[in-house]
Tab-separated table of C-alpha atoms and ligand atoms in Angstrom:
chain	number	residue	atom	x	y	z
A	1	UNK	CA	-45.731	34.961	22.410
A	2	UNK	CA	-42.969	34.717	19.707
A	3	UNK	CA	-39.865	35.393	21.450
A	4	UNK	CA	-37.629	35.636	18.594
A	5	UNK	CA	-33.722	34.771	19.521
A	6	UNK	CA	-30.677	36.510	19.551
A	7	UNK	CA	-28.253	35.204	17.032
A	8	UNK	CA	-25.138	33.648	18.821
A	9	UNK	CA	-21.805	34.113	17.185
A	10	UNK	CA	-19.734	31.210	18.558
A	11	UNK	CA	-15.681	31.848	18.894
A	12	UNK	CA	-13.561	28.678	19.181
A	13	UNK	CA	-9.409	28.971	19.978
A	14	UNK	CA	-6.916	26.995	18.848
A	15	UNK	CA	-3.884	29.291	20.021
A	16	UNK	CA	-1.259	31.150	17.234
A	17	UNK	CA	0.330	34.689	17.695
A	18	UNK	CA	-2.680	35.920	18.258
A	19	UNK	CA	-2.801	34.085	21.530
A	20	UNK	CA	0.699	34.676	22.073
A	21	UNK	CA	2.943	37.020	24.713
A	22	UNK	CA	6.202	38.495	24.475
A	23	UNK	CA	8.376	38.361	27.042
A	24	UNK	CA	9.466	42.207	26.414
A	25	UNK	CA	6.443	44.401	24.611
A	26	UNK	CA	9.545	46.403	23.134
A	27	UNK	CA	10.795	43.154	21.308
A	28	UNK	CA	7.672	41.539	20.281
A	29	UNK	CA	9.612	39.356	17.526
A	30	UNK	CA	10.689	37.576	20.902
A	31	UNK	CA	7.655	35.855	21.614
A	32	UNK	CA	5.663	32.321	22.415
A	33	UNK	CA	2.879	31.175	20.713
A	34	UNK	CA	-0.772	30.333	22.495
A	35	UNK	CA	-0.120	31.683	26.247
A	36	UNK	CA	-3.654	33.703	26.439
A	37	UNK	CA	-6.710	32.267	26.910
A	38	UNK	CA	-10.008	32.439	24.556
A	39	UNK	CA	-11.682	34.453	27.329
A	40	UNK	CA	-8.997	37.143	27.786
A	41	UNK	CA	-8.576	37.554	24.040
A	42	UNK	CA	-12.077	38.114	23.829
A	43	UNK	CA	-12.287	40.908	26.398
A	44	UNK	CA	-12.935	44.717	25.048
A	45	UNK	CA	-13.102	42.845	21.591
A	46	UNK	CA	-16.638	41.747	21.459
A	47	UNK	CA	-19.335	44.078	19.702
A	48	UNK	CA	-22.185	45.269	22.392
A	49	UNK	CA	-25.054	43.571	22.241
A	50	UNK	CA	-23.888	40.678	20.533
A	51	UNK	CA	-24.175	37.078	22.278
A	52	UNK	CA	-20.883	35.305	21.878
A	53	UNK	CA	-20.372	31.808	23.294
A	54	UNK	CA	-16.605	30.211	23.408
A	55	UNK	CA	-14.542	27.205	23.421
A	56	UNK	CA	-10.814	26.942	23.936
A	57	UNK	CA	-10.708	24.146	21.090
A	58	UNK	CA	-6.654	23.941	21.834
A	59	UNK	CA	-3.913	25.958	22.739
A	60	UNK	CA	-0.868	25.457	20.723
A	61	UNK	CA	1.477	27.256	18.272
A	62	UNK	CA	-0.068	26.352	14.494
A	63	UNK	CA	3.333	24.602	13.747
A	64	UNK	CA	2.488	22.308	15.770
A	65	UNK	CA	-1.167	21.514	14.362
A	66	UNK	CA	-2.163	17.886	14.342
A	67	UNK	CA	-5.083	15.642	12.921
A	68	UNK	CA	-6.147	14.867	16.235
A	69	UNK	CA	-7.132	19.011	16.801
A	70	UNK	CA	-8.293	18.935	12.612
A	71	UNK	CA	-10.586	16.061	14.403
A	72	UNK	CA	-11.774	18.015	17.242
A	73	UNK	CA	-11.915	21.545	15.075
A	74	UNK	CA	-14.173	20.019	12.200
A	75	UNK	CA	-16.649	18.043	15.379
A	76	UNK	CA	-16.911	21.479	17.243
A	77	UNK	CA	-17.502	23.581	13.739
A	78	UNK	CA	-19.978	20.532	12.183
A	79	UNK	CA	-21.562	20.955	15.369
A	80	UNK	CA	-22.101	24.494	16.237
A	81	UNK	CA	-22.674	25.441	12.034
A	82	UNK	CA	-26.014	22.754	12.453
A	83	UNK	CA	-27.548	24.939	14.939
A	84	UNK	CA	-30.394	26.901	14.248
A	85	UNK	CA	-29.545	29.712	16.482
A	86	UNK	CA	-25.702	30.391	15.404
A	87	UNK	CA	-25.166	32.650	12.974
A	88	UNK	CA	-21.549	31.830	12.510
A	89	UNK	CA	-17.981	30.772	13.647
A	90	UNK	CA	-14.875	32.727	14.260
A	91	UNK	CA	-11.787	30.918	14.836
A	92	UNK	CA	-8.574	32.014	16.196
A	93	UNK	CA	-5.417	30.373	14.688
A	94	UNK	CA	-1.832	30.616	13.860
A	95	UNK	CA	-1.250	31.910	10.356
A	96	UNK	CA	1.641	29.075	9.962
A	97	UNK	CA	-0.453	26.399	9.016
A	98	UNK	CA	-3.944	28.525	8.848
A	99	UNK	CA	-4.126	28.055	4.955
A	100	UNK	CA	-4.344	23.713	5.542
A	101	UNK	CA	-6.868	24.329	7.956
A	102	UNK	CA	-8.807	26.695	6.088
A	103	UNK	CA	-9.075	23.891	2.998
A	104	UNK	CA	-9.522	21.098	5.675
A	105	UNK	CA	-12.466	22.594	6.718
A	106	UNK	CA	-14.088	23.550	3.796
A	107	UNK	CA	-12.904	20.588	1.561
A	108	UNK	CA	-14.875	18.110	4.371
A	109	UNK	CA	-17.605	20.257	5.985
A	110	UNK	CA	-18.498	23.006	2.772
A	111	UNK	CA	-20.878	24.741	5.846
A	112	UNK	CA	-24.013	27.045	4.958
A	113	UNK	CA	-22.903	29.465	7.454
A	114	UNK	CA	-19.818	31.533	7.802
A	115	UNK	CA	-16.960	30.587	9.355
A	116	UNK	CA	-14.255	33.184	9.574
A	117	UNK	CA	-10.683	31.812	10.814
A	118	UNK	CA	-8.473	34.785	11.816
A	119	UNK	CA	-5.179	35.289	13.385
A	120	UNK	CA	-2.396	37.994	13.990
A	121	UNK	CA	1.069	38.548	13.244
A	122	UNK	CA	2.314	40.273	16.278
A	123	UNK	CA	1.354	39.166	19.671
A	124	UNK	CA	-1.315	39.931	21.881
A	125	UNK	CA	0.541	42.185	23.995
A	126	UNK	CA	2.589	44.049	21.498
A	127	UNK	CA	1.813	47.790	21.356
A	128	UNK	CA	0.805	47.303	17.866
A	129	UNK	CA	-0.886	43.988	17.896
A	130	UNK	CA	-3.016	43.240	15.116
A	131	UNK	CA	-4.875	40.447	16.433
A	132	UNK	CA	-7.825	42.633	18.360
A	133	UNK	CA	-8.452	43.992	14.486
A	134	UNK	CA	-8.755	41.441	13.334
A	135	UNK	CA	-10.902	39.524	15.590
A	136	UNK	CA	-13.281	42.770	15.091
A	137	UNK	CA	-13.761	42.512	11.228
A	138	UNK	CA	-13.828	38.942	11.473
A	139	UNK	CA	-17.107	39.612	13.544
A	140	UNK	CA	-18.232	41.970	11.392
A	141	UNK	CA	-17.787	39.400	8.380
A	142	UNK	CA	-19.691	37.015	10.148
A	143	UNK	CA	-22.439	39.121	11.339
A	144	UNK	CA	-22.990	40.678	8.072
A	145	UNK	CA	-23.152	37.056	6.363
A	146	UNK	CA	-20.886	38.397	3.632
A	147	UNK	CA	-20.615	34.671	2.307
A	148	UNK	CA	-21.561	31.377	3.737
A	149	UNK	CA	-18.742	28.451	3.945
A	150	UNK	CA	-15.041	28.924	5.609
A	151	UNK	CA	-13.113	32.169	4.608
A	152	UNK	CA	-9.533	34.020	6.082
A	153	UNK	CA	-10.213	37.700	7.676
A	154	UNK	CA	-6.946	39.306	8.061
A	155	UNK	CA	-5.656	42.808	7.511
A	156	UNK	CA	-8.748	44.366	6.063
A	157	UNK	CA	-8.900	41.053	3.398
A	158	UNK	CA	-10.924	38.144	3.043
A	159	UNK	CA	-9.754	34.838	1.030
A	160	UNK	CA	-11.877	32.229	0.333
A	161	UNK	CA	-10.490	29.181	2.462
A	162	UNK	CA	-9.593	26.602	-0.936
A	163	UNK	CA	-7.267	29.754	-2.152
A	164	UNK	CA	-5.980	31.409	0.547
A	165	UNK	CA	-2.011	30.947	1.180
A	166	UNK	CA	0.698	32.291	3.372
A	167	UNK	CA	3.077	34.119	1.225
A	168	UNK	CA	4.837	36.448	3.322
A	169	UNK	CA	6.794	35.164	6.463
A	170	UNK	CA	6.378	38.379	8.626
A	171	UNK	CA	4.327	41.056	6.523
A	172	UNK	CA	0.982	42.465	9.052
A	173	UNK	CA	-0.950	41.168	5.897
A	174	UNK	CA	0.646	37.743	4.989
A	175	UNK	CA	-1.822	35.880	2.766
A	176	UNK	CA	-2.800	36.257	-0.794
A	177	UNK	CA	-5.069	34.184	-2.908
A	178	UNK	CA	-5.861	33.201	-6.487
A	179	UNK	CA	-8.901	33.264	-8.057
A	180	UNK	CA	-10.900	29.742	-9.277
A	181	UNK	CA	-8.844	27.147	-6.981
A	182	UNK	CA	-11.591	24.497	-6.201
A	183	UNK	CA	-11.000	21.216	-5.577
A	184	UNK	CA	-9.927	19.175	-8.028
A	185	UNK	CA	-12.832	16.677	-9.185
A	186	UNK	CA	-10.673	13.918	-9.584
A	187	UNK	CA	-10.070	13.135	-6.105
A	188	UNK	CA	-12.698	12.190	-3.455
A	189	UNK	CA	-13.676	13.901	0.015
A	190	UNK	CA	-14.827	12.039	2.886
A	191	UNK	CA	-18.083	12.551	4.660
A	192	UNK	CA	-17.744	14.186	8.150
A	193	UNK	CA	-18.034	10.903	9.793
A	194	UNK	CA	-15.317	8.852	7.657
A	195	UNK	CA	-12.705	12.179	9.001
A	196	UNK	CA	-13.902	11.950	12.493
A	197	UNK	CA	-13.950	8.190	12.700
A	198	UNK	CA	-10.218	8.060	11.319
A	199	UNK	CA	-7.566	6.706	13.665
A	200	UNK	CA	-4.983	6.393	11.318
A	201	UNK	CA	-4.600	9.403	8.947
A	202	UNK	CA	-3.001	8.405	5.886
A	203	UNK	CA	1.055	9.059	5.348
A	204	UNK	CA	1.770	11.802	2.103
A	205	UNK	CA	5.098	13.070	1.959
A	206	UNK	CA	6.058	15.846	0.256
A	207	UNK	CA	9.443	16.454	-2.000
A	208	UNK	CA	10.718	19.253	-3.691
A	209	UNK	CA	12.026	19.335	-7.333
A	210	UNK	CA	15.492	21.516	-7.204
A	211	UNK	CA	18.551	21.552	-8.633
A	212	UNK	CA	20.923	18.404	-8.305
A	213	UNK	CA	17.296	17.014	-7.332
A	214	UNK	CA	17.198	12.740	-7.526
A	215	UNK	CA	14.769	9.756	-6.696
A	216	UNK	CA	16.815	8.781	-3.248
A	217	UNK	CA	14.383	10.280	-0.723
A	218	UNK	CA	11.561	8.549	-2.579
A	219	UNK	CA	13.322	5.309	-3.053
A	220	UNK	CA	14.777	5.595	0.741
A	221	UNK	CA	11.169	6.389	2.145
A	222	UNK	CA	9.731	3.393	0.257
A	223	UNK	CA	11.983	0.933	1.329
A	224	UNK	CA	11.671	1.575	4.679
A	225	UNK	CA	8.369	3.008	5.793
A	226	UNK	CA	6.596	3.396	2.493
A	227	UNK	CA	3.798	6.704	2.464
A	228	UNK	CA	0.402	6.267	1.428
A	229	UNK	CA	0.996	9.054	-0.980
A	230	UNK	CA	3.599	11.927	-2.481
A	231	UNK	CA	2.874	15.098	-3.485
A	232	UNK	CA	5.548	16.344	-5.724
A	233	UNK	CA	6.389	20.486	-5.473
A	234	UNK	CA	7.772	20.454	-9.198
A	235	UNK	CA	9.916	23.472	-10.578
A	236	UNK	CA	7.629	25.415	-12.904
A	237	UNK	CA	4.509	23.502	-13.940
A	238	UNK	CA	5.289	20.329	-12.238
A	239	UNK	CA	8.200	19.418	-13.834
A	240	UNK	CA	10.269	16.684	-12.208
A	241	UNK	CA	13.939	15.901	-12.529
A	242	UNK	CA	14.329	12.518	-14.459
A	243	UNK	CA	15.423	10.530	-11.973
A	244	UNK	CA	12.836	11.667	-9.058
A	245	UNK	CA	10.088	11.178	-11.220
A	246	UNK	CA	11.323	7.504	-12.541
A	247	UNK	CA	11.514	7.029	-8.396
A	248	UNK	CA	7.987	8.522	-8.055
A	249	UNK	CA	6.319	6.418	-11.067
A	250	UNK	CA	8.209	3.244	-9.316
A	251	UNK	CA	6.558	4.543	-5.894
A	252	UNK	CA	3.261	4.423	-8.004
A	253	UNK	CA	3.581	1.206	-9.047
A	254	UNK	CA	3.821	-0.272	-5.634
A	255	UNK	CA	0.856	1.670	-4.514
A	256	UNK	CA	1.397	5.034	-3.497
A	257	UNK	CA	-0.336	7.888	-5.034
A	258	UNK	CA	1.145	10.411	-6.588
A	259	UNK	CA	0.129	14.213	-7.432
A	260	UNK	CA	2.522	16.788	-9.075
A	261	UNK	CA	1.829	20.331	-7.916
A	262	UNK	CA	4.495	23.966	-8.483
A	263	UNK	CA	6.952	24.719	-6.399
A	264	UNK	CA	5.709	28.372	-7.915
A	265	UNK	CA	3.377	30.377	-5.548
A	266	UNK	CA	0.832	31.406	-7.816
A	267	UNK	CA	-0.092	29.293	-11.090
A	268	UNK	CA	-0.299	25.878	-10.351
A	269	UNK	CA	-0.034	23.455	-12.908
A	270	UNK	CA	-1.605	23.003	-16.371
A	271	UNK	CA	-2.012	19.157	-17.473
A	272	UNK	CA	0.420	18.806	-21.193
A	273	UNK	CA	0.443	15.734	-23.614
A	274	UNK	CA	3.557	14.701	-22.223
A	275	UNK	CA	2.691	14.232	-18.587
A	276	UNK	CA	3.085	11.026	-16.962
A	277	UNK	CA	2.046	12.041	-13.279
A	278	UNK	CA	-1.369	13.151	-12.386
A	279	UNK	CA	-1.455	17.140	-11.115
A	280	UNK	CA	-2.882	18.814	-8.671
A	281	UNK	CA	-4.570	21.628	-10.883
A	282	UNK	CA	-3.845	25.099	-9.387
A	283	UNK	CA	-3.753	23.774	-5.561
A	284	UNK	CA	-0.506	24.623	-4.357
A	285	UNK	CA	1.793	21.856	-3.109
A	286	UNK	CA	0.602	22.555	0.565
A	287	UNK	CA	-2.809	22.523	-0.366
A	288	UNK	CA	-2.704	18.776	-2.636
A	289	UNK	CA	-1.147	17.359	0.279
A	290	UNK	CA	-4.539	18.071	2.361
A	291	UNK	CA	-6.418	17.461	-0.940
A	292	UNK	CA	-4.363	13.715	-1.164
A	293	UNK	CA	-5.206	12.894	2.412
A	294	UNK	CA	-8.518	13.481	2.096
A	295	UNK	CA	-9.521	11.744	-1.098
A	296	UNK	CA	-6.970	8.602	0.731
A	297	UNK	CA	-9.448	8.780	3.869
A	298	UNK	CA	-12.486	8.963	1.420
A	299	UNK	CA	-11.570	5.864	-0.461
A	300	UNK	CA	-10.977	3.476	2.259
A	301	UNK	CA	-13.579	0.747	2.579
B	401	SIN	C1	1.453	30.061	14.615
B	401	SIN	O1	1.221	29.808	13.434
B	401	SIN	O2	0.837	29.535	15.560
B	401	SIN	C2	2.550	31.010	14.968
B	401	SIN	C3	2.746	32.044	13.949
B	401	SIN	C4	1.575	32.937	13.728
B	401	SIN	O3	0.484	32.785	14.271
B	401	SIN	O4	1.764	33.895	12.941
């Protein structure tokens, strides 16, 4: 006979608001991060009739997000994505650093399936929680195989995960994205293997461009525990004050590498005659740095 299996939708939980409690339901701006459990955010949430299997993958505020859970995230996603009978993954995440994991993911892993990250801005136990809606359409997003590879479901929107960003600090609907961000095809991205065997993620600092802005971070951080790389948040499109970027070519020259990216949300930068620092494209600063780290792991012998 030709049983034919149920699809499984696999949820794994890495904490956030969405996971979080207030202390007072009347003040939920008083809150903590990652108190609730994958199973109890789950309950009343999934869809009858459809088979959902779970993993709490970590439990921490997104703030706080490490390699070491990117390492276990990507294993458990590469994993569960291979399998003939899941149709997708949801995962539940802070919205702080959601946007680096979202490229992370599909930078290294680019999966055939979907896999829906979603979140919340108010906490689970708020009268007015978003995070149960959101867990719903980012079911329904999966289940209806709107688009393979990793993508953001939040407030009624879905952003591809290379574009999506965190614009707005408390908004119910904090992320926008811009159109044609893909990786840019100068740098490299490591196999699944080459991230998960890495025991020593490479060091990329970021600095800002500003006002009054000079080469002494740079010059201090090289002298005394020099980064692998620097991504530069230039003012406009990329533009560097003379002295940081004299700091940042000498940083280059002893073996760092450098990639100029906007301190502008939206834009990124465009590549001029005059430019003496590669750029990141229209990756925001946030984004390169993930983008840096990456083609740093993929180059390694
Ligand atoms: C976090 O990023 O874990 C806390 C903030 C949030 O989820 O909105």
């Amino acid at each position: 006979m030709n049983v034919k299996k149920i699809k499984k939708i696999v949820v794994l939980a890495t904490g956030g608001t969405i996971a979080g409690l207030a202390m007072d339901v009347d003040q939920p701006q008083n809150y903590k991060a990652a108190q609730v459990n994958v199973a109890q955010l789950l309950h009343s949430v999934v869809p009858a009739g459809l088979n959902v299997l779970t993993e709490q993958v970590a439990q921490i505020d997104s703030k706080d997000m490490s390699f070491a859970v990117w390492q276990s995230l990507l294993e458990r996603v590469a994993h569960w994505a291979a399998q003939d009978e899941v149709q997708g993954v949801v995962i539940t995440h802070g919205t702080d650093t959601l946007e680096e994991t979202a490229y992370f993911l599909q930078a290294v892993l680019q999966p055939n399936k979907p896999v829906a990250l979603t979140c919340a801005m108010l906490p689970a136990n708020a009268p007015e929680s978003d995070g149960t809606a959101n867990l719903k359409e980012a079911f329904s997003w999966v289940q209806s195989m709107g688009s393979v590879g990793v993508s953001v479901v939040c407030a009624g929107q879905v952003h591809t995960g290379l574009a999506v960003q965190k614009s707005h600090s408390h908004k119910r609907n904090p992320f926008t994205s811009q159109a044609h961000v893909s990786h840019p095809a100068s740098l490299q991205i490591p196999s699944v293997a080459q991230v998960l065997a890495c025991t020593d993620w490479p060091h990329v600092a970021l600095v800002f461009n500003h006002v009054g802005a000079d080469g002494r971070m740079v010059r201090t951080l090289m002298a005394h525990d020099a980064p692998d790389g620097w991504v530069a948040a230039g003012t406009g499109n990329g533009t560097l004050h003379h002295d940081l970027e004299a700091a940042l070519l000498d940083a280059q020259k002893q073996g760092a590498h450098v990639l100029r990216a906007s301190r502008c949300a939206w834009g990124g930068v465009q590549s001029r005659d005059t430019d003496v620092l590669p750029y990141a494209g229209l990756l925001t600063a946030v984004q390169a740095r993930v983008a840096l780290v990456l083609d740093l792991i993929a180059r390694r012998p």
